[in-house]
Amino acid sequence: MASYDFKSTEKKWAEKYEEFDGNKGVDFENDREKFYMLTEFPYPSGSGLHVGHAFAMTAADVYARFQRMQGKNVMFPMGWDAFGLPTENYAIKSGRKPQEITKEVTNTFHEQMKKLGFSFDWDREVNTTLPEYYKWTQWIFTKLFEKGLAEKQEMPINWCPKDKIGLANEEVVDGKCERCGTETAKRTISQWVVKITDYADRLINGLLDTEFIEKVKAAQINWIGKKEGINIDFEIENSVHKIQCFTKFPETIYGVTWIAIAPEHPLVAEIVSESHSTSVSQEVSQYLKETKKKSEFERTSGVSEKTGVFTGAYAINPVNGKRIPIWIGDYVLANFGTGAVMGVAAHDKRDYMFAEKYGLDIVQVEVPPEDPAYLIDSYEKVIEDGLMVNSGKFNGMKAREEAFGAVSNWMIENEWATKKVEYHLRDWIFSRQHYWGEPIPMVFCEKDGWVSIPATDLPVVLPEVEKYLPTDTGESPLANIKEWVETTCPKCGEKAKRETDTMPNWAGSDWYFLRYCDPHNTDVLADEKKMEFWLPVDVYVGGDEHNTLHLLYSRFVYQFLWDLGVVPKNITEPYKKRISHGVILGPDGNRMSKSKGNVIVPDEFVEKYGADSLRTYLMFMGPFDATMVWNERSLVGVRRFIEKFYNLIELHAGNNEVSDGESAKAINRLIKQATEDVAEFKFNTVIARLMETVNALSKPGSNITKSDLGSMIKVLSLFAPFVAEELWARIGGGFSIHTQQFPVYEEKYLISDTVLLTVQVNGKLRGTLMIDPEEYQERVIEEAKKSEKIKKYLDSGEIKKVIYIKGKTINFVVG
RNA sequence: GGGCAGGUGGCGAAAUGGUAGACGCGCAGCGUUCAGGACGCUGUGAGGCAACUCUUGGGGGUUCAAAUCCCCCCCUGCCCACCA
């Protein structure tokens, strides 16, 4: 038998699909249920579509095809998240325009996706770098500004002293500049900051309205990191100043033996001068000098030893009047909490180490309930769920359950402290000193300050420049274009200057799923009725790495737009279900990377084995969310299966056969499993069942009806769309198989008159019986006794008990 | 340090309380072929001639019955982290 020629077949159908409209989502259609299937749009890099993209997109494609065949009106769009550093760096290196490069690579990606048979609705394609798209990204920013959620703040950025440029966090690798390897420093510059923390509680609560898988919900809640505690005011001896410390553990207040403040704390200078000791002040300034010299990486990596210096000043513990020394410590972060912490050595590992190093007191305030005499002698023995000791009137209370609340309330009543909620979530630094991003649509006017560009003047088009490198001052290259920078104030008409920073890569991807609903609208970001029709996104497939930042930012932007009233009022959360896909490792079991030379490029395998084989292999590798190792041998196995499938259909296609009975059973089992498992993203087991079915029906003498052949091909069409289309045509089906209804299994084929029953004696398997599954216990016992093999075990004692599970097993307890 | 996933043959994996290892890879034998490849058939967890015994990271428990449920421990991967 001639082997299947995938090359010409896939080419033939791919061409035909150019004219095919069965993949398009239809606005406002009432007959069919809508289904919005979304998968993350890629950053189109010069190296082309990655196998990881192919994996995620194939899974989404299988699911979208399945929903269509269930009779739904499916929107399954694709686009390009094309602003970003790799393109900019490539432009710098090659001297070409990023616009041109982007056009080229998106074309490549587009072609690759078509070859892979993804059923995207290309009429809805979006590109974040096109002015008609980023007009609305900019518009969203102006609204954030107008509502007071975006403001300029002095913020530290990563600075490369050699290249003289600001670096995004992802450009800093192990504390060094990704481009030149120089150790980076922090530099404070004025940046746009978006106050996402104002939405922190809503972003937590909104999760209740979603069906995200648990791990995604956990990741989001964790990332927001809500912490409830109190801010305690410590008076400073002989001073008008107070030091405020945030703590999650108010119940440890009697255990405080020092206070540590960040080297950047605003009170450092005053505290030291008030101590009136020259030797102390010299020591402190020496310490501050050294701390500054330490790189940010060293200070925050967690590996370096904690250091500190005594300021000479003392604070007063409000609850017992005790004098406690004030230290400066480089382990205290200036930008978390109040920039000052209370030291409780007995109940915190890091505090214990600091106290040991500098000989500070250790006061234990909790003991384990089962051992009230227990004394802490090592930081490893931090007590959980302890009882209070050395804590005045709180002694004997359960630390967390009782003392936490009692101490907090008491301290608040006495005005020593206030309630405080802290978040791990930081405000969102929105400025980038780079070229290839959306210009931030703001101007600075001497009279009016910062003014946003009115909607009618958007977009602020990214001007073309000669050089894409940032300027010597660290500003974006846009700062060099005088005629662009110098403009007039939209408010007063006087001379003003444009903002030259651009937006981060997240900006365009925050709201792209809205644009897909109405991609060509020139009046609004998307028509509200269309959004109401399509939203929420029913299933959003993406990677774990985007479960925090991207997902959170885009939920925030949606909630903000909801407050503005430009998205449907009845839809409070944009994504109904979020699921995360697995990762494919290189053949050597390592994460794929250019430097390791283990990158798998899908093109090569499409060429060698065909898109159908590659897709089916990707879905067969393992569970959808697993970490899997690429193995070409297994791909060969899948190609073998497709050829076997092809040959089986070829063999039966011309005949009008009557089912042999067995084939109908096999097909119906297949349909049942496919229907149930595809719905749960369990693709590997569906393909295994397909293989079993093909193996069973390939036995000589099998007779299969045309409609059963059709059902098999339909299941295959989810994974291998091209060969399925070909085979569908071979058995006389009309174009296209992808507009057909998914087969429905019939219960009657799944019921059999006999079933294999396992017979256990004392829980151990001793034999099997072929028997009517509806048979009663007495009959089954009788049959079991007839079997020599089983009888042997039954005779070894008295039958004390019999457990019979109909159709599955019978267990004799013999003693 | 925190969070989240996991641990089953030589390998990727099935099985979510009822025949552990479906399906695929690899391997072995046979067939086909001038040969190689491709293909087809058969076998393939371990031990044992066999009857049989053992086997899901380790230990304990619940149950007539545990890979699956509960407790303790060990190990691996991913994400985050001087977060007070």
Coordinates of C-alpha atoms in Angstrom, one line a residue, chain A residues 270-714:
Chain A
E270 CA 18.2 63.4 62.5
I271 CA 18.4 60.5 64.8
V272 CA 22.1 60.3 64.5
S273 CA 22.7 64.0 65.1
E274 CA 20.4 64.0 68.1
S275 CA 22.5 61.3 69.7
H276 CA 25.3 64.0 70.1
S277 CA 28.1 61.5 69.7
T278 CA 30.8 62.2 67.1
S279 CA 32.1 58.6 67.2
V280 CA 28.7 57.2 66.6
S281 CA 28.0 59.6 63.8
Q282 CA 31.3 58.8 62.2
E283 CA 30.6 55.1 62.4
V284 CA 27.2 55.6 60.9
S285 CA 28.3 57.6 58.0
Q286 CA 31.0 55.1 57.3
Y287 CA 28.4 52.3 57.4
L288 CA 26.1 54.2 55.0
K289 CA 28.9 54.7 52.6
E290 CA 29.7 51.0 52.6
T291 CA 26.1 50.1 52.1
K292 CA 25.8 52.4 49.2
K293 CA 28.8 50.7 47.6
K294 CA 27.2 47.4 47.9
S295 CA 25.3 46.5 44.7
E296 CA 21.6 46.2 44.8
F297 CA 22.1 42.6 43.9
E298 CA 24.2 41.9 46.9
R299 CA 21.8 43.6 49.2
T300 CA 18.7 41.9 48.1
S301 CA 19.9 38.5 47.0
G302 CA 19.3 37.0 50.4
V303 CA 22.7 35.3 50.5
S304 CA 24.9 38.1 51.9
E305 CA 25.1 38.5 55.7
K306 CA 22.9 41.0 57.3
T307 CA 24.8 44.0 58.7
G308 CA 23.9 47.0 60.8
V309 CA 25.1 49.8 63.0
F310 CA 23.8 51.3 66.2
T311 CA 22.6 54.9 65.8
G312 CA 23.1 55.8 69.5
A313 CA 19.5 56.6 69.9
Y314 CA 16.8 54.8 71.8
A315 CA 13.1 54.3 71.3
I316 CA 10.5 53.5 73.9
N317 CA 8.3 50.5 73.8
P318 CA 4.8 51.9 74.4
V319 CA 3.5 48.8 76.2
N320 CA 6.1 48.6 79.0
G321 CA 8.2 51.8 78.7
K322 CA 11.4 49.8 77.9
R323 CA 14.3 51.6 76.2
I324 CA 15.2 49.8 73.0
P325 CA 18.2 50.7 70.8
I326 CA 17.6 52.0 67.3
W327 CA 19.8 50.4 64.6
I328 CA 20.3 50.9 60.9
G329 CA 20.1 47.6 59.0
D330 CA 20.7 46.8 55.4
Y331 CA 18.2 44.0 55.6
V332 CA 15.4 46.6 56.0
L333 CA 13.7 47.5 52.7
A334 CA 13.0 51.2 52.3
N335 CA 10.1 50.6 50.0
F336 CA 8.2 48.0 52.0
G337 CA 5.9 48.8 54.9
T338 CA 7.3 51.8 56.8
G339 CA 11.0 51.2 56.1
A340 CA 11.4 50.3 59.8
V341 CA 11.0 47.0 61.6
M342 CA 10.9 45.9 65.2
G343 CA 13.4 43.2 66.1
V344 CA 11.9 40.2 67.8
A345 CA 14.8 37.8 67.9
A346 CA 13.0 34.9 69.7
H347 CA 10.4 34.5 67.0
D348 CA 12.0 35.3 63.7
K349 CA 14.9 33.5 62.1
R350 CA 16.4 36.6 60.5
D351 CA 16.0 38.7 63.6
Y352 CA 17.6 35.9 65.7
M353 CA 20.7 35.9 63.4
F354 CA 21.0 39.7 63.6
A355 CA 20.7 39.7 67.4
E356 CA 23.3 37.0 67.8
K357 CA 25.7 38.8 65.6
Y358 CA 25.4 42.1 67.4
G359 CA 24.7 40.8 70.9
L360 CA 21.2 42.2 71.2
D361 CA 18.8 40.9 73.8
I362 CA 16.5 38.0 73.1
V363 CA 13.1 38.0 74.9
Q364 CA 10.9 35.0 74.4
V365 CA 7.2 35.7 74.5
E366 CA 5.7 32.4 73.3
V367 CA 6.1 28.8 74.4
P368 CA 4.7 25.7 72.9
P369 CA 1.5 24.6 74.6
E370 CA 2.8 21.1 75.3
D371 CA 6.1 22.4 76.9
P372 CA 5.5 25.6 78.8
A373 CA 9.1 25.6 80.2
Y374 CA 10.7 25.5 76.8
L375 CA 13.4 28.0 76.2
I376 CA 14.5 29.1 72.7
D377 CA 18.1 28.3 72.1
S378 CA 18.3 28.4 68.3
Y379 CA 16.5 30.2 65.5
E380 CA 15.4 26.9 64.1
K381 CA 13.1 26.4 67.0
V382 CA 10.7 29.2 66.2
I383 CA 7.4 28.5 67.9
E384 CA 4.1 28.2 66.0
D385 CA 0.7 28.2 67.7
G386 CA 2.3 29.0 71.0
L387 CA 1.0 30.4 74.3
M388 CA 2.0 33.9 75.5
V389 CA 4.6 34.4 78.2
N390 CA 6.5 37.5 79.5
S391 CA 3.7 39.6 78.1
G392 CA 1.9 41.2 81.0
K393 CA -1.9 40.7 81.0
F394 CA -1.7 38.6 77.9
N395 CA 0.1 35.8 79.4
G396 CA -1.5 32.4 78.8
M397 CA -3.4 33.5 75.7
K398 CA -3.1 31.6 72.5
A399 CA -0.7 33.7 70.5
R400 CA -2.3 33.8 67.1
E401 CA -5.9 33.1 67.9
E402 CA -6.4 35.3 70.9
A403 CA -3.4 37.6 71.6
F404 CA -3.1 38.9 68.0
G405 CA -6.5 40.5 68.3
A406 CA -6.3 41.5 72.0
V407 CA -2.9 43.2 71.7
S408 CA -3.9 45.0 68.5
N409 CA -7.1 46.4 69.9
W410 CA -5.5 47.4 73.2
M411 CA -2.7 49.2 71.4
I412 CA -5.1 50.9 69.0
E413 CA -7.3 52.0 71.9
N414 CA -4.3 53.6 73.6
E415 CA -3.3 55.3 70.3
W416 CA 0.0 53.5 70.2
A417 CA -0.8 51.9 66.9
T418 CA -3.2 52.0 64.0
K419 CA -4.7 49.2 61.9
K420 CA -2.8 48.7 58.7
V421 CA -3.1 46.4 55.6
E422 CA 0.0 45.9 53.5
Y423 CA 0.3 44.3 50.1
H424 CA 3.1 42.6 48.5
L425 CA 1.7 44.0 45.2
R426 CA 3.7 47.1 44.2
D427 CA 2.4 49.9 42.1
W428 CA 3.1 49.4 38.5
I429 CA 6.1 51.3 37.1
F430 CA 4.8 52.2 33.6
S431 CA 7.7 54.1 32.1
R432 CA 10.4 52.7 29.9
Q433 CA 13.3 54.7 28.5
H434 CA 13.2 52.8 25.2
Y435 CA 12.1 53.5 21.7
W436 CA 10.0 50.5 20.6
G437 CA 6.9 51.0 22.7
E438 CA 3.7 53.1 22.8
P439 CA 4.6 56.8 23.4
I440 CA 3.0 57.8 26.7
P441 CA 0.5 60.4 25.5
M442 CA 1.3 63.2 28.0
V443 CA 2.8 66.7 27.7
F444 CA 4.3 68.9 30.4
C445 CA 3.3 72.5 30.5
E446 CA 5.0 75.0 32.8
K447 CA 1.6 76.4 33.7
D448 CA -0.7 73.4 33.8
G449 CA 1.8 70.7 34.8
W450 CA 1.1 67.2 33.2
V451 CA -1.7 67.2 30.7
S452 CA -3.1 64.3 28.9
I453 CA -3.6 64.3 25.1
P454 CA -7.3 64.5 24.3
A455 CA -8.9 61.5 22.5
T456 CA -9.3 63.5 19.3
D457 CA -5.6 64.0 19.0
L458 CA -4.7 60.3 19.6
P459 CA -2.8 58.4 18.6
V460 CA 0.5 60.0 19.4
V461 CA 2.4 58.3 16.6
L462 CA 5.8 56.9 17.4
P463 CA 8.1 59.0 15.2
E464 CA 10.9 57.5 13.2
V465 CA 14.4 58.1 14.6
E466 CA 17.9 57.6 13.3
K467 CA 19.3 55.9 16.4
Y468 CA 17.4 53.6 18.7
L469 CA 19.9 53.7 21.6
P470 CA 18.8 55.7 24.7
T471 CA 20.4 59.1 25.1
D472 CA 23.4 59.8 27.4
T473 CA 21.2 61.0 30.1
G474 CA 19.2 57.8 30.1
E475 CA 16.2 59.3 28.4
S476 CA 14.4 57.5 25.6
P477 CA 15.8 58.2 22.1
L478 CA 12.6 60.2 21.4
A479 CA 14.1 63.0 23.6
N480 CA 16.5 63.7 20.7
I481 CA 13.7 64.7 18.3
K482 CA 13.3 68.3 19.0
E483 CA 10.4 69.0 16.6
W484 CA 8.5 66.1 18.2
V485 CA 9.2 66.9 21.8
E486 CA 8.3 70.6 21.4
T487 CA 4.6 71.0 21.2
T488 CA 1.8 73.0 22.7
C489 CA -0.3 72.4 25.7
P490 CA -3.8 71.0 24.9
K491 CA -5.2 73.0 27.8
C492 CA -3.7 76.5 27.5
G493 CA -2.0 76.4 24.0
E494 CA 1.3 77.6 25.4
K495 CA 4.6 75.9 24.7
A496 CA 4.9 72.4 26.2
K497 CA 7.1 69.3 26.1
R498 CA 6.1 65.8 25.2
E499 CA 6.7 62.8 27.5
T500 CA 9.5 60.8 25.8
D501 CA 9.1 57.6 27.8
T502 CA 7.3 54.7 26.3
M503 CA 5.0 52.1 27.8
P504 CA 6.0 48.6 29.1
N505 CA 5.3 45.5 27.0
W506 CA 2.3 44.7 29.2
A507 CA 0.4 47.8 28.1
G508 CA -0.8 46.4 24.7
S509 CA -1.6 43.0 26.0
D510 CA -3.8 44.2 28.8
W511 CA -6.9 44.7 26.7
Y512 CA -6.3 42.9 23.4
F513 CA -9.0 40.4 24.2
L514 CA -11.5 43.3 24.1
R515 CA -10.2 44.5 20.7
Y516 CA -10.8 41.1 19.2
C517 CA -14.5 41.6 19.7
D518 CA -14.4 44.6 17.4
P519 CA -10.9 44.9 15.8
H520 CA -11.6 47.6 13.3
N521 CA -13.5 50.1 15.3
T522 CA -12.3 53.7 14.9
D523 CA -14.6 55.4 17.4
V524 CA -14.2 53.4 20.6
L525 CA -11.8 50.7 21.7
A526 CA -14.6 48.2 21.0
D527 CA -18.3 48.4 20.6
E528 CA -20.1 47.7 23.9
K529 CA -22.8 45.5 22.3
K530 CA -20.2 43.4 20.6
M531 CA -18.3 43.0 23.9
E532 CA -21.5 42.1 25.6
F533 CA -22.1 39.4 23.0
W534 CA -18.6 37.8 23.3
L535 CA -17.5 38.4 26.8
P536 CA -16.4 37.0 29.1
V537 CA -13.6 34.9 27.5
D538 CA -14.9 31.4 28.1
V539 CA -11.5 29.7 28.2
Y540 CA -8.1 31.4 28.3
V541 CA -5.1 29.2 27.7
G542 CA -1.7 30.5 28.8
G543 CA 1.6 29.8 30.5
D544 CA 2.3 29.8 34.2
E545 CA 4.7 32.7 33.7
H546 CA 1.8 35.0 32.9
N547 CA -0.5 33.9 35.8
T548 CA 0.7 36.8 37.9
L549 CA 1.7 39.9 36.0
H550 CA -0.1 39.7 32.7
L551 CA -3.3 38.2 34.1
L552 CA -3.4 40.6 37.0
Y553 CA -2.7 43.7 35.0
S554 CA -5.3 42.8 32.4
R555 CA -7.9 42.1 35.1
F556 CA -7.0 45.4 36.6
V557 CA -7.4 47.3 33.4
Y558 CA -10.7 45.6 32.7
Q559 CA -12.0 46.5 36.2
F560 CA -10.9 50.1 35.6
L561 CA -12.7 50.2 32.2
W562 CA -15.7 48.8 34.0
D563 CA -15.6 51.7 36.4
L564 CA -15.4 54.1 33.4
G565 CA -18.5 52.4 32.0
V566 CA -17.0 51.5 28.6
V567 CA -17.3 47.7 29.0
P568 CA -20.5 45.8 29.7
K569 CA -22.0 46.5 33.2
N570 CA -23.2 42.9 33.7
I571 CA -19.7 41.5 33.2
T572 CA -17.4 42.2 36.1
E573 CA -14.5 39.8 35.2
P574 CA -13.1 39.4 31.7
Y575 CA -12.0 35.8 31.9
K576 CA -14.3 33.0 33.0
K577 CA -11.8 30.2 33.0
R578 CA -8.0 30.4 32.9
I579 CA -6.0 27.2 32.5
S580 CA -2.3 26.9 32.2
H581 CA -0.4 24.7 29.8
G582 CA 2.7 22.6 30.4
V583 CA 6.2 23.1 29.2
I584 CA 8.2 21.2 26.6
L585 CA 11.9 20.7 27.4
G586 CA 14.6 20.0 24.9
P587 CA 15.7 16.5 23.9
D588 CA 18.4 16.7 26.6
G589 CA 15.8 17.3 29.3
N590 CA 16.8 20.9 29.8
R591 CA 14.8 24.1 29.2
M592 CA 15.2 25.0 25.6
S593 CA 17.7 27.9 25.0
K594 CA 19.8 29.1 22.2
S595 CA 23.0 28.8 24.3
K596 CA 22.3 25.1 25.0
G597 CA 21.5 24.4 21.4
N598 CA 18.5 22.3 22.2
V599 CA 15.8 24.5 20.7
I600 CA 13.1 22.6 18.7
V601 CA 11.8 24.5 15.7
P602 CA 8.4 23.2 14.6
D603 CA 9.1 24.0 10.9
E604 CA 11.7 21.3 10.6
F605 CA 9.3 18.7 11.9
V606 CA 6.3 19.9 9.8
E607 CA 8.6 19.5 6.8
K608 CA 9.8 16.0 7.9
Y609 CA 6.6 14.4 9.3
G610 CA 3.7 16.9 8.4
A611 CA 1.7 19.2 10.6
D612 CA -0.9 16.6 11.4
S613 CA 1.8 14.3 12.9
L614 CA 3.5 17.1 14.8
R615 CA 0.2 18.4 16.3
T616 CA -1.0 14.9 17.2
Y617 CA 2.4 14.2 18.8
L618 CA 2.3 17.4 20.8
M619 CA -1.1 16.4 22.2
F620 CA 0.0 12.8 22.8
M621 CA 3.2 13.6 24.7
G622 CA 1.6 13.7 28.1
P623 CA -1.0 15.5 30.2
F624 CA -1.8 19.1 29.0
D625 CA -0.2 20.7 32.1
A626 CA 2.9 18.6 32.5
T627 CA 6.5 19.3 31.9
M628 CA 7.5 17.0 29.0
V629 CA 10.7 16.1 27.2
W630 CA 10.8 16.3 23.4
N631 CA 11.4 12.9 21.8
E632 CA 11.5 12.6 18.0
R633 CA 11.1 8.8 18.2
S634 CA 7.7 9.2 19.7
L635 CA 6.8 11.6 16.9
V636 CA 7.7 8.9 14.4
G637 CA 5.3 6.6 16.3
V638 CA 2.5 9.1 15.9
R639 CA 3.2 9.4 12.2
R640 CA 3.0 5.6 11.9
F641 CA -0.4 5.8 13.6
I642 CA -1.7 8.4 11.1
E643 CA -0.6 6.2 8.2
K644 CA -2.3 3.3 9.7
F645 CA -5.4 5.3 10.2
Y646 CA -5.2 6.4 6.6
N647 CA -4.8 2.9 5.3
L648 CA -7.7 1.6 7.3
I649 CA -10.0 4.2 5.9
E650 CA -8.7 3.7 2.4
L651 CA -9.4 0.0 2.7
H652 CA -13.0 0.5 3.7
A653 CA -13.9 3.7 1.9
G654 CA -15.2 2.2 -1.3
N655 CA -17.4 -0.5 0.3
N656 CA -20.9 -0.2 1.7
E657 CA -20.4 -2.4 4.7
V658 CA -22.7 -3.6 7.4
S659 CA -21.2 -3.3 10.9
D660 CA -19.8 -6.5 12.3
G661 CA -21.1 -5.4 15.7
E662 CA -17.7 -5.2 17.3
S663 CA -16.7 -2.1 15.3
A664 CA -19.8 -0.2 16.4
K665 CA -18.9 -0.9 20.0
A666 CA -15.3 0.3 19.5
I667 CA -16.4 3.4 17.7
N668 CA -19.0 4.3 20.4
R669 CA -16.5 3.8 23.2
L670 CA -14.1 6.1 21.3
I671 CA -16.8 8.8 20.9
K672 CA -17.7 8.6 24.6
Q673 CA -14.1 9.0 25.7
A674 CA -13.4 11.7 23.2
T675 CA -16.4 13.7 24.2
E676 CA -15.6 13.5 27.9
D677 CA -11.8 13.9 27.8
V678 CA -11.5 16.7 25.3
A679 CA -13.8 18.7 27.4
E680 CA -11.3 18.4 30.2
F681 CA -8.2 19.0 28.1
K682 CA -7.2 15.3 28.4
F683 CA -6.0 14.9 24.9
N684 CA -3.4 12.2 25.4
T685 CA -5.9 9.7 26.4
V686 CA -8.2 10.4 23.5
I687 CA -5.3 9.8 21.1
A688 CA -4.5 6.6 22.9
R689 CA -8.1 5.5 22.4
L690 CA -8.0 6.4 18.8
M691 CA -4.9 4.2 18.4
E692 CA -6.6 1.4 20.2
T693 CA -9.6 1.7 17.9
V694 CA -7.5 1.7 14.8
N695 CA -5.6 -1.3 16.0
A696 CA -8.8 -3.2 16.8
L697 CA -10.4 -2.4 13.5
S698 CA -7.3 -3.2 11.5
K699 CA -7.8 -6.9 12.3
P700 CA -8.7 -8.9 9.2
G701 CA -12.4 -9.4 8.7
S702 CA -13.5 -6.2 10.3
N703 CA -16.6 -4.6 8.7
I704 CA -17.2 -0.9 9.4
T705 CA -20.1 1.2 8.3
K706 CA -19.5 4.5 6.4
S707 CA -21.1 6.5 9.3
D708 CA -18.7 4.8 11.8
L709 CA -15.8 5.6 9.6
G710 CA -17.0 9.2 9.5
S711 CA -17.2 9.3 13.3
M712 CA -13.6 8.1 13.7
I713 CA -12.4 10.7 11.2
K714 CA -14.3 13.5 13.0

